[in-house]
Structure formats: C-alpha cells, structure tokens
C-alpha cells in the first residue's frame, strides 16, 4: 500500500524529491508538533528527511510500518504525515499516528487522513485493532481520536517519552468489527 487518494487529499509514500519540502514543513511546525514529537526540531534538514524516507521504505517492504505523507489531492502540497506503525503481527494490531503542519491545523486534515488509514488498515491490511496513544495534554490529537469514535481504554502512566521525560498517555482503540467507513477513496499498492 503506497497511495490512498480521496477527494481533497492524497496519502502517499514519501519520495526523495520531497525532502526539502518535508524539512521546511517540519521546521515550520516546531511550535506545535515539536511539543509532542522529538523528531520535529529547528535543526531538522533535508538529510534527516531522506533518512526518514529510506527507513519508511524499508519498513513498508518488511510490513512493519506504513508511513505516509498527507498531501493535497494532486500530491504536491505537504499537509502533514500519518502512519500505521508498531505493528504486532502476532496479535494483529498496530498504532495509528498523525501530525499536521502548523499552517494547516484546525481544518480536519488529521481526522480525514486518520480515517482513511483506519479504513485501509482494516480492509486492505486486515488488522483487528488499532491504537491511538496520545500524550496527556495533547488536546488536538485527543480530538482526532474522539472524531474517529475511538474508545478511551485507559490513561497509562509513563507510556510515552516527551522531551526526554516519561508522561502519561491516553490509550484509545478502534476495532475492525466496530468500524464503519464513510469515506470514498482509491488504494494503490
């Protein structure tokens, strides 16, 4: 699964030519995304981006993660990123993560992209369960989990590392038997 196209949005695998744009978007988003994700910092550059893209390609080939850039429908304007990762093949579940560039936040982009990935993860990849693990206080990400109707299961102590410090995180779940997609899209493998 390398591309998901929906009205107004394209989720696709990163390409090496995206590196300069990705680095600029990351640096733009340090204030909001960087608060929660340590990889998002002011010194992020195109080499960091290319290294990430190579790791994403390798993980996709291995079936250990499916990371996507969230782009405009034409695949050119980078809006953020989303992925299915931390895959447990033994227990058939994964983690769902997402972020949106600072200048595009508050437009429903994360909810739409996450919904597309949830649907593709259940239908195309056959997962039984997905988890959304959100650091305490990350209200924007919690709002996305709620929009997806993810079930809050617990507040797990010391579940995530944020800024080098262990923090509590809300663990939300989505189950394949409960998921009812309402989005139209096309998946390209």
PDB file of N, CA and C in Angstrom, residues 106-150:
ATOM      1  N   UNK A 106      -6.301  22.617  12.363  1.00  0.00           N
ATOM      2  CA  UNK A 106      -7.650  23.085  12.640  1.00  0.00           C
ATOM      3  C   UNK A 106      -8.599  22.992  11.462  1.00  0.00           C
ATOM      4  N   UNK A 107      -8.225  22.248  10.425  1.00  0.00           N
ATOM      5  CA  UNK A 107      -9.061  22.126   9.222  1.00  0.00           C
ATOM      6  C   UNK A 107      -9.632  20.719   9.031  1.00  0.00           C
ATOM      7  N   UNK A 108      -9.436  19.841   9.990  1.00  0.00           N
ATOM      8  CA  UNK A 108      -9.943  18.476   9.870  1.00  0.00           C
ATOM      9  C   UNK A 108      -9.055  17.541   9.064  1.00  0.00           C
ATOM     10  N   UNK A 109      -7.852  17.980   8.749  1.00  0.00           N
ATOM     11  CA  UNK A 109      -6.939  17.180   7.928  1.00  0.00           C
ATOM     12  C   UNK A 109      -6.527  15.899   8.644  1.00  0.00           C
ATOM     13  N   UNK A 110      -6.150  16.001   9.910  1.00  0.00           N
ATOM     14  CA  UNK A 110      -5.719  14.808  10.654  1.00  0.00           C
ATOM     15  C   UNK A 110      -6.856  13.800  10.764  1.00  0.00           C
ATOM     16  N   UNK A 111      -8.065  14.268  11.040  1.00  0.00           N
ATOM     17  CA  UNK A 111      -9.207  13.355  11.173  1.00  0.00           C
ATOM     18  C   UNK A 111      -9.482  12.614   9.873  1.00  0.00           C
ATOM     19  N   UNK A 112      -9.445  13.338   8.761  1.00  0.00           N
ATOM     20  CA  UNK A 112      -9.714  12.707   7.472  1.00  0.00           C
ATOM     21  C   UNK A 112      -8.617  11.709   7.121  1.00  0.00           C
ATOM     22  N   UNK A 113      -7.348  12.123   7.268  1.00  0.00           N
ATOM     23  CA  UNK A 113      -6.229  11.234   6.950  1.00  0.00           C
ATOM     24  C   UNK A 113      -6.248  10.000   7.844  1.00  0.00           C
ATOM     25  N   UNK A 114      -6.482  10.205   9.130  1.00  0.00           N
ATOM     26  CA  UNK A 114      -6.525   9.074  10.065  1.00  0.00           C
ATOM     27  C   UNK A 114      -7.671   8.136   9.710  1.00  0.00           C
ATOM     28  N   UNK A 115      -8.822   8.682   9.350  1.00  0.00           N
ATOM     29  CA  UNK A 115      -9.950   7.848   8.954  1.00  0.00           C
ATOM     30  C   UNK A 115      -9.648   7.005   7.724  1.00  0.00           C
ATOM     31  N   UNK A 116      -8.955   7.603   6.760  1.00  0.00           N
ATOM     32  CA  UNK A 116      -8.553   6.856   5.570  1.00  0.00           C
ATOM     33  C   UNK A 116      -7.615   5.712   5.936  1.00  0.00           C
ATOM     34  N   UNK A 117      -6.662   5.993   6.826  1.00  0.00           N
ATOM     35  CA  UNK A 117      -5.715   4.945   7.226  1.00  0.00           C
ATOM     36  C   UNK A 117      -6.381   3.851   8.044  1.00  0.00           C
ATOM     37  N   UNK A 118      -7.293   4.228   8.904  1.00  0.00           N
ATOM     38  CA  UNK A 118      -8.019   3.217   9.683  1.00  0.00           C
ATOM     39  C   UNK A 118      -8.759   2.286   8.730  1.00  0.00           C
ATOM     40  N   UNK A 119      -9.480   2.862   7.800  1.00  0.00           N
ATOM     41  CA  UNK A 119     -10.246   2.043   6.870  1.00  0.00           C
ATOM     42  C   UNK A 119      -9.333   1.142   6.042  1.00  0.00           C
ATOM     43  N   UNK A 120      -8.262   1.704   5.499  1.00  0.00           N
ATOM     44  CA  UNK A 120      -7.328   0.901   4.698  1.00  0.00           C
ATOM     45  C   UNK A 120      -6.642  -0.160   5.558  1.00  0.00           C
ATOM     46  N   UNK A 121      -6.324   0.185   6.801  1.00  0.00           N
ATOM     47  CA  UNK A 121      -5.692  -0.786   7.691  1.00  0.00           C
ATOM     48  C   UNK A 121      -6.595  -1.970   7.995  1.00  0.00           C
ATOM     49  N   UNK A 122      -7.869  -1.708   8.184  1.00  0.00           N
ATOM     50  CA  UNK A 122      -8.806  -2.798   8.436  1.00  0.00           C
ATOM     51  C   UNK A 122      -9.122  -3.568   7.152  1.00  0.00           C
ATOM     52  N   UNK A 123      -9.402  -2.857   6.075  1.00  0.00           N
ATOM     53  CA  UNK A 123      -9.825  -3.527   4.833  1.00  0.00           C
ATOM     54  C   UNK A 123      -8.673  -4.121   4.037  1.00  0.00           C
ATOM     55  N   UNK A 124      -7.612  -3.349   3.848  1.00  0.00           N
ATOM     56  CA  UNK A 124      -6.511  -3.777   2.984  1.00  0.00           C
ATOM     57  C   UNK A 124      -5.472  -4.629   3.718  1.00  0.00           C
ATOM     58  N   UNK A 125      -5.192  -4.270   4.972  1.00  0.00           N
ATOM     59  CA  UNK A 125      -4.136  -4.959   5.719  1.00  0.00           C
ATOM     60  C   UNK A 125      -4.688  -5.977   6.714  1.00  0.00           C
ATOM     61  N   UNK A 126      -5.978  -5.927   6.971  1.00  0.00           N
ATOM     62  CA  UNK A 126      -6.624  -6.938   7.796  1.00  0.00           C
ATOM     63  C   UNK A 126      -6.374  -6.856   9.287  1.00  0.00           C
ATOM     64  N   UNK A 127      -6.029  -5.682   9.803  1.00  0.00           N
ATOM     65  CA  UNK A 127      -5.829  -5.558  11.253  1.00  0.00           C
ATOM     66  C   UNK A 127      -7.151  -5.764  11.978  1.00  0.00           C
ATOM     67  N   UNK A 128      -7.059  -6.278  13.205  1.00  0.00           N
ATOM     68  CA  UNK A 128      -8.226  -6.424  14.070  1.00  0.00           C
ATOM     69  C   UNK A 128      -8.404  -5.224  14.983  1.00  0.00           C
ATOM     70  N   UNK A 129      -7.286  -4.551  15.284  1.00  0.00           N
ATOM     71  CA  UNK A 129      -7.297  -3.489  16.290  1.00  0.00           C
ATOM     72  C   UNK A 129      -6.256  -2.441  15.918  1.00  0.00           C
ATOM     73  N   UNK A 130      -6.580  -1.200  16.234  1.00  0.00           N
ATOM     74  CA  UNK A 130      -5.627  -0.104  16.123  1.00  0.00           C
ATOM     75  C   UNK A 130      -5.671   0.687  17.415  1.00  0.00           C
ATOM     76  N   UNK A 131      -4.504   1.174  17.801  1.00  0.00           N
ATOM     77  CA  UNK A 131      -4.422   2.008  18.991  1.00  0.00           C
ATOM     78  C   UNK A 131      -3.952   3.401  18.621  1.00  0.00           C
ATOM     79  N   UNK A 132      -4.536   4.382  19.285  1.00  0.00           N
ATOM     80  CA  UNK A 132      -4.084   5.762  19.198  1.00  0.00           C
ATOM     81  C   UNK A 132      -3.634   6.110  20.610  1.00  0.00           C
ATOM     82  N   UNK A 133      -2.344   6.354  20.769  1.00  0.00           N
ATOM     83  CA  UNK A 133      -1.773   6.642  22.079  1.00  0.00           C
ATOM     84  C   UNK A 133      -1.367   8.110  22.081  1.00  0.00           C
ATOM     85  N   UNK A 134      -2.002   8.897  22.961  1.00  0.00           N
ATOM     86  CA  UNK A 134      -1.848  10.354  22.936  1.00  0.00           C
ATOM     87  C   UNK A 134      -1.351  10.860  24.285  1.00  0.00           C
ATOM     88  N   UNK A 135      -0.263  11.622  24.251  1.00  0.00           N
ATOM     89  CA  UNK A 135       0.280  12.191  25.488  1.00  0.00           C
ATOM     90  C   UNK A 135      -0.760  13.067  26.180  1.00  0.00           C
ATOM     91  N   UNK A 136      -0.795  12.950  27.491  1.00  0.00           N
ATOM     92  CA  UNK A 136      -1.698  13.769  28.294  1.00  0.00           C
ATOM     93  C   UNK A 136      -1.465  15.244  27.961  1.00  0.00           C
ATOM     94  N   UNK A 137      -2.544  15.946  27.673  1.00  0.00           N
ATOM     95  CA  UNK A 137      -2.436  17.363  27.337  1.00  0.00           C
ATOM     96  C   UNK A 137      -2.443  17.663  25.847  1.00  0.00           C
ATOM     97  N   UNK A 138      -2.255  16.647  25.005  1.00  0.00           N
ATOM     98  CA  UNK A 138      -2.260  16.866  23.557  1.00  0.00           C
ATOM     99  C   UNK A 138      -3.721  16.865  23.082  1.00  0.00           C
ATOM    100  N   UNK A 139      -4.374  17.985  23.302  1.00  0.00           N
ATOM    101  CA  UNK A 139      -5.809  18.089  23.063  1.00  0.00           C
ATOM    102  C   UNK A 139      -6.189  17.924  21.599  1.00  0.00           C
ATOM    103  N   UNK A 140      -5.337  18.392  20.682  1.00  0.00           N
ATOM    104  CA  UNK A 140      -5.644  18.261  19.259  1.00  0.00           C
ATOM    105  C   UNK A 140      -5.691  16.791  18.842  1.00  0.00           C
ATOM    106  N   UNK A 141      -4.733  16.002  19.303  1.00  0.00           N
ATOM    107  CA  UNK A 141      -4.724  14.577  18.948  1.00  0.00           C
ATOM    108  C   UNK A 141      -5.849  13.815  19.629  1.00  0.00           C
ATOM    109  N   UNK A 142      -6.176  14.201  20.835  1.00  0.00           N
ATOM    110  CA  UNK A 142      -7.307  13.569  21.522  1.00  0.00           C
ATOM    111  C   UNK A 142      -8.603  13.865  20.773  1.00  0.00           C
ATOM    112  N   UNK A 143      -8.731  15.080  20.241  1.00  0.00           N
ATOM    113  CA  UNK A 143      -9.923  15.438  19.467  1.00  0.00           C
ATOM    114  C   UNK A 143     -10.060  14.568  18.223  1.00  0.00           C
ATOM    115  N   UNK A 144      -8.940  14.245  17.576  1.00  0.00           N
ATOM    116  CA  UNK A 144      -8.979  13.364  16.405  1.00  0.00           C
ATOM    117  C   UNK A 144      -9.464  11.979  16.815  1.00  0.00           C
ATOM    118  N   UNK A 145      -8.929  11.447  17.906  1.00  0.00           N
ATOM    119  CA  UNK A 145      -9.359  10.128  18.383  1.00  0.00           C
ATOM    120  C   UNK A 145     -10.870  10.123  18.647  1.00  0.00           C
ATOM    121  N   UNK A 146     -11.365  11.195  19.237  1.00  0.00           N
ATOM    122  CA  UNK A 146     -12.806  11.287  19.505  1.00  0.00           C
ATOM    123  C   UNK A 146     -13.615  11.344  18.217  1.00  0.00           C
ATOM    124  N   UNK A 147     -13.130  12.109  17.220  1.00  0.00           N
ATOM    125  CA  UNK A 147     -13.844  12.202  15.939  1.00  0.00           C
ATOM    126  C   UNK A 147     -13.917  10.845  15.247  1.00  0.00           C
ATOM    127  N   UNK A 148     -12.921  10.010  15.469  1.00  0.00           N
ATOM    128  CA  UNK A 148     -12.916   8.668  14.884  1.00  0.00           C
ATOM    129  C   UNK A 148     -13.746   7.684  15.700  1.00  0.00           C
ATOM    130  N   UNK A 149     -14.288   8.157  16.812  1.00  0.00           N
ATOM    131  CA  UNK A 149     -15.065   7.316  17.734  1.00  0.00           C
ATOM    132  C   UNK A 149     -14.213   6.206  18.337  1.00  0.00           C
ATOM    133  N   UNK A 150     -12.933   6.522  18.552  1.00  0.00           N
ATOM    134  CA  UNK A 150     -12.055   5.571  19.225  1.00  0.00           C
ATOM    135  C   UNK A 150     -12.458   5.487  20.699  1.00  0.00           C
TER     136      UNK A 150
END
